[in-house]
């Protein structure tokens, strides 16, 4: 950034890395633990240490970085704390696959079991040290302005101490216990997994109709199931007590085919009388709904699976078979007995482990659990009272619904990588000693024969402590930790996707209230998913996944960021299109070229001694200078109001329109005669305004597009140390400069702009060469409007390329193109005589075809908008856009019909 000029073309690759390194070395990302500035803090949702920056991360990080940069420039002590998650299952799986790969061809397969726990964990740490910072490097490519000195890993010593303290504290309060419950189980990994690690896929299967003999009769009860092998673990058959077909059978017994075990027929209103035969087989150890029925009716819990999800001794002759093989064998045996009466094809949703790909089995297991119901009360109240605000607000209802049905949390995992549970089992008294510091003997019987629990904690357990464990808690003696927590807890924002509201957001709220006695954040901003241009979820199978680093390589980080922010609507999914991204790359080029041109106009500009505080001489300012300053005030108001309201797309759109449509397309063109003219005083005033407006454009745009703005900023004649730490422009901070704007002149120039645009449109629609100077007639009877038009005749003649301009009544409109312009009460008809410039027969034919097409399109739109199903199912944005399009089409038809009457 040493040169004083911008390169001819903007090349993101040469600009971005150099600027980021400079920011980081200069310490611009660092927040102060003690500061006179108000604090603003965000904790980064920690990505998996195994991961790459995916398109969802890129959106998530862009929003956070926008907020941090905006607040930093707005005078806040802004702290964005980065970190990565140890991701127990994901990381362990990656390293196990790597071990298998390395040992291929050696004759022996290296597994974690052949290495042993200690050596395997060492291997995982080695992998983490080699690859763990990969995602940090990718975050830098996007422009994330994190306080890297505070970067935290969920297995760092400080976090580990926090995890132990929380576990021990909750255990001693009887909020953590060890017990047997039904959980999600991955057979290949031999561990419990969370709901988030269960991917539901549509699978082709069958619905099997099985007859159960009713004891003491020759009758049967027919049950339909998609998992016939689970009948080996049935504890009851269940009917609805209101179902008159089966009232007389309640309390009787049936015999389970194949294994001959008797079970009761019970009644429960849960059973849907209209589904199948209205009879439900209840397998409490292998179905979550059945588990609840089993608890209600005190049924026996019969598990038929072992940890490898093979059938166990309770399955009798089927012991040792896999679930799939057992299903086939059970069906064959039922057929042989004449008890499998029907098979129907069935496509249904089946949960699969996201890591192993295997079908997830509901599994009865001894695990560690955390009681949630008591802690849920305060966590509900902070949302109900508005202490924590969800944006969009609708997600608060989802959160509260989940909190109302919350169940105990399975916090243990049968893994080696993670926070090992701080509980030691005594071989003598068989009781646990739970402690923050490793004990040497049992606290109950003082035996030295104790060994630590082999399970680790669910990754979400340490993540639930993230807002305060990253700030030094529970350390209350270290001044740095204490001050960090005082300054930055609670954090200001949490930015995340809706898929982890329950898994992470809710649990952070629970833990924050329990251990910090305050909420972990004030606002939860929930964004939607990034989908492809057709609205489909991105996936490898569809081949529509987008690598954000590839997009950055092709188009630059700023274009990617702006493409997100310009189309980010509260809580709604975002359709990603590379074509749209290319248009924002063009926007970056537009900004670059406009800055280059402006700087060339400032080559002989003498920077006033007042620098950034310099104000123009009002006596020498052109009306175009006053106009652009008025427009600047408008955009500063729009952008700041939109950012405060978290309407990021409105802020981005306002900036885009001001920069492209006002500054680039008009102000630069309007002022060319002044810059190239002989009036030195007027030129100097315009140069100062131009320099100050460009300075503010760059600062306004910086949180959205940090790289290009910092590069341009470094070349400005009027600037401070760095754009990243300069002041964000507002109508308050810019009050003195904005006072030179003139709202009346703003209206006048807007009118002139519209007239020039209308003239250019007529030229284009009628395919008149730009070289031809047009005869322009401006019709109005309003004397104030006439005065404005006469004052700006020269500008209109130059920019609209006209040889003469008549101002007055409309006269004869035959063989003329006419366009109506209205701005703030000023009405002008723009009239251009087309005689000798166009072939009227050809134009009449063209207009008639256009009217015909517009009429057909309008009919289609009218039919669509009168369809109630479309209105109910379509997005509000789509319906609104179609209504606007219909209105515009009808208006265009009227205008074209009027043109026909003038041309015929």
mmCIF file of N, CA and C in Angstrom, residues 758 762 765-766 777 779 810 812-821 828-834 895 898-899 902-903:
data_model
loop_
_atom_site.group_PDB
_atom_site.id
_atom_site.type_symbol
_atom_site.label_atom_id
_atom_site.label_comp_id
_atom_site.label_asym_id
_atom_site.label_seq_id
_atom_site.Cartn_x
_atom_site.Cartn_y
_atom_site.Cartn_z
ATOM 1 N N UNK A 758 -34.750 10.034 -19.046
ATOM 2 C CA UNK A 758 -35.882 9.816 -19.952
ATOM 3 C C UNK A 758 -35.440 10.021 -21.397
ATOM 4 N N UNK A 762 -35.432 7.189 -24.379
ATOM 5 C CA UNK A 762 -36.090 7.354 -25.679
ATOM 6 C C UNK A 762 -35.100 7.053 -26.800
ATOM 7 N N UNK A 765 -34.660 3.168 -26.776
ATOM 8 C CA UNK A 765 -35.854 2.442 -27.231
ATOM 9 C C UNK A 765 -36.057 2.584 -28.741
ATOM 10 N N UNK A 766 -35.694 3.736 -29.263
ATOM 11 C CA UNK A 766 -35.890 3.981 -30.690
ATOM 12 C C UNK A 766 -34.623 3.744 -31.510
ATOM 13 N N UNK A 777 -37.830 18.878 -26.398
ATOM 14 C CA UNK A 777 -38.834 19.828 -25.954
ATOM 15 C C UNK A 777 -39.290 19.417 -24.557
ATOM 16 N N UNK A 779 -42.028 20.145 -21.745
ATOM 17 C CA UNK A 779 -43.327 20.809 -21.620
ATOM 18 C C UNK A 779 -43.751 20.924 -20.165
ATOM 19 N N UNK A 810 -46.558 21.769 -24.774
ATOM 20 C CA UNK A 810 -46.188 20.509 -25.432
ATOM 21 C C UNK A 810 -46.304 20.554 -26.948
ATOM 22 N N UNK A 812 -47.410 20.076 -30.852
ATOM 23 C CA UNK A 812 -47.873 18.925 -31.626
ATOM 24 C C UNK A 812 -47.066 17.684 -31.249
ATOM 25 N N UNK A 813 -47.766 16.617 -30.802
ATOM 26 C CA UNK A 813 -47.076 15.389 -30.361
ATOM 27 C C UNK A 813 -47.008 14.329 -31.461
ATOM 28 N N UNK A 814 -47.541 14.655 -32.639
ATOM 29 C CA UNK A 814 -47.505 13.670 -33.725
ATOM 30 C C UNK A 814 -46.064 13.356 -34.122
ATOM 31 N N UNK A 815 -45.781 12.050 -34.300
ATOM 32 C CA UNK A 815 -44.448 11.560 -34.658
ATOM 33 C C UNK A 815 -43.399 11.893 -33.584
ATOM 34 N N UNK A 816 -43.856 11.954 -32.349
ATOM 35 C CA UNK A 816 -42.939 12.273 -31.241
ATOM 36 C C UNK A 816 -42.932 11.144 -30.209
ATOM 37 N N UNK A 817 -41.799 11.003 -29.554
ATOM 38 C CA UNK A 817 -41.716 10.138 -28.369
ATOM 39 C C UNK A 817 -41.950 11.014 -27.155
ATOM 40 N N UNK A 818 -42.756 10.516 -26.202
ATOM 41 C CA UNK A 818 -43.124 11.321 -25.028
ATOM 42 C C UNK A 818 -42.899 10.507 -23.765
ATOM 43 N N UNK A 819 -42.315 11.141 -22.768
ATOM 44 C CA UNK A 819 -42.124 10.497 -21.462
ATOM 45 C C UNK A 819 -42.459 11.501 -20.374
ATOM 46 N N UNK A 820 -43.230 11.047 -19.384
ATOM 47 C CA UNK A 820 -43.629 11.930 -18.286
ATOM 48 C C UNK A 820 -42.653 11.768 -17.125
ATOM 49 N N UNK A 821 -42.157 12.889 -16.608
ATOM 50 C CA UNK A 821 -41.247 12.883 -15.455
ATOM 51 C C UNK A 821 -41.885 13.679 -14.323
ATOM 52 N N UNK A 828 -42.928 17.316 -15.766
ATOM 53 C CA UNK A 828 -42.381 17.727 -17.061
ATOM 54 C C UNK A 828 -42.615 16.607 -18.075
ATOM 55 N N UNK A 829 -43.089 16.999 -19.272
ATOM 56 C CA UNK A 829 -43.159 16.029 -20.364
ATOM 57 C C UNK A 829 -41.903 16.174 -21.213
ATOM 58 N N UNK A 830 -41.221 15.060 -21.391
ATOM 59 C CA UNK A 830 -40.012 15.032 -22.223
ATOM 60 C C UNK A 830 -40.450 14.597 -23.622
ATOM 61 N N UNK A 831 -40.270 15.502 -24.607
ATOM 62 C CA UNK A 831 -40.789 15.263 -25.956
ATOM 63 C C UNK A 831 -39.636 15.338 -26.957
ATOM 64 N N UNK A 832 -39.529 14.311 -27.776
ATOM 65 C CA UNK A 832 -38.479 14.286 -28.800
ATOM 66 C C UNK A 832 -39.117 13.956 -30.149
ATOM 67 N N UNK A 833 -38.935 14.871 -31.132
ATOM 68 C CA UNK A 833 -39.447 14.640 -32.479
ATOM 69 C C UNK A 833 -38.614 13.551 -33.149
ATOM 70 N N UNK A 834 -39.304 12.543 -33.680
ATOM 71 C CA UNK A 834 -38.607 11.387 -34.258
ATOM 72 C C UNK A 834 -38.594 11.393 -35.784
ATOM 73 N N UNK A 895 -48.762 3.159 -21.961
ATOM 74 C CA UNK A 895 -47.817 4.085 -22.585
ATOM 75 C C UNK A 895 -47.547 3.719 -24.049
ATOM 76 N N UNK A 898 -50.481 4.662 -26.216
ATOM 77 C CA UNK A 898 -50.446 6.098 -26.489
ATOM 78 C C UNK A 898 -49.431 6.400 -27.596
ATOM 79 N N UNK A 899 -48.283 5.734 -27.545
ATOM 80 C CA UNK A 899 -47.255 5.944 -28.565
ATOM 81 C C UNK A 899 -47.766 5.548 -29.945
ATOM 82 N N UNK A 902 -49.660 8.164 -31.683
ATOM 83 C CA UNK A 902 -48.842 9.264 -32.194
ATOM 84 C C UNK A 902 -48.073 8.856 -33.454
ATOM 85 N N UNK A 903 -47.824 7.542 -33.611
ATOM 86 C CA UNK A 903 -46.982 7.076 -34.725
ATOM 87 C C UNK A 903 -47.781 6.714 -35.975
#
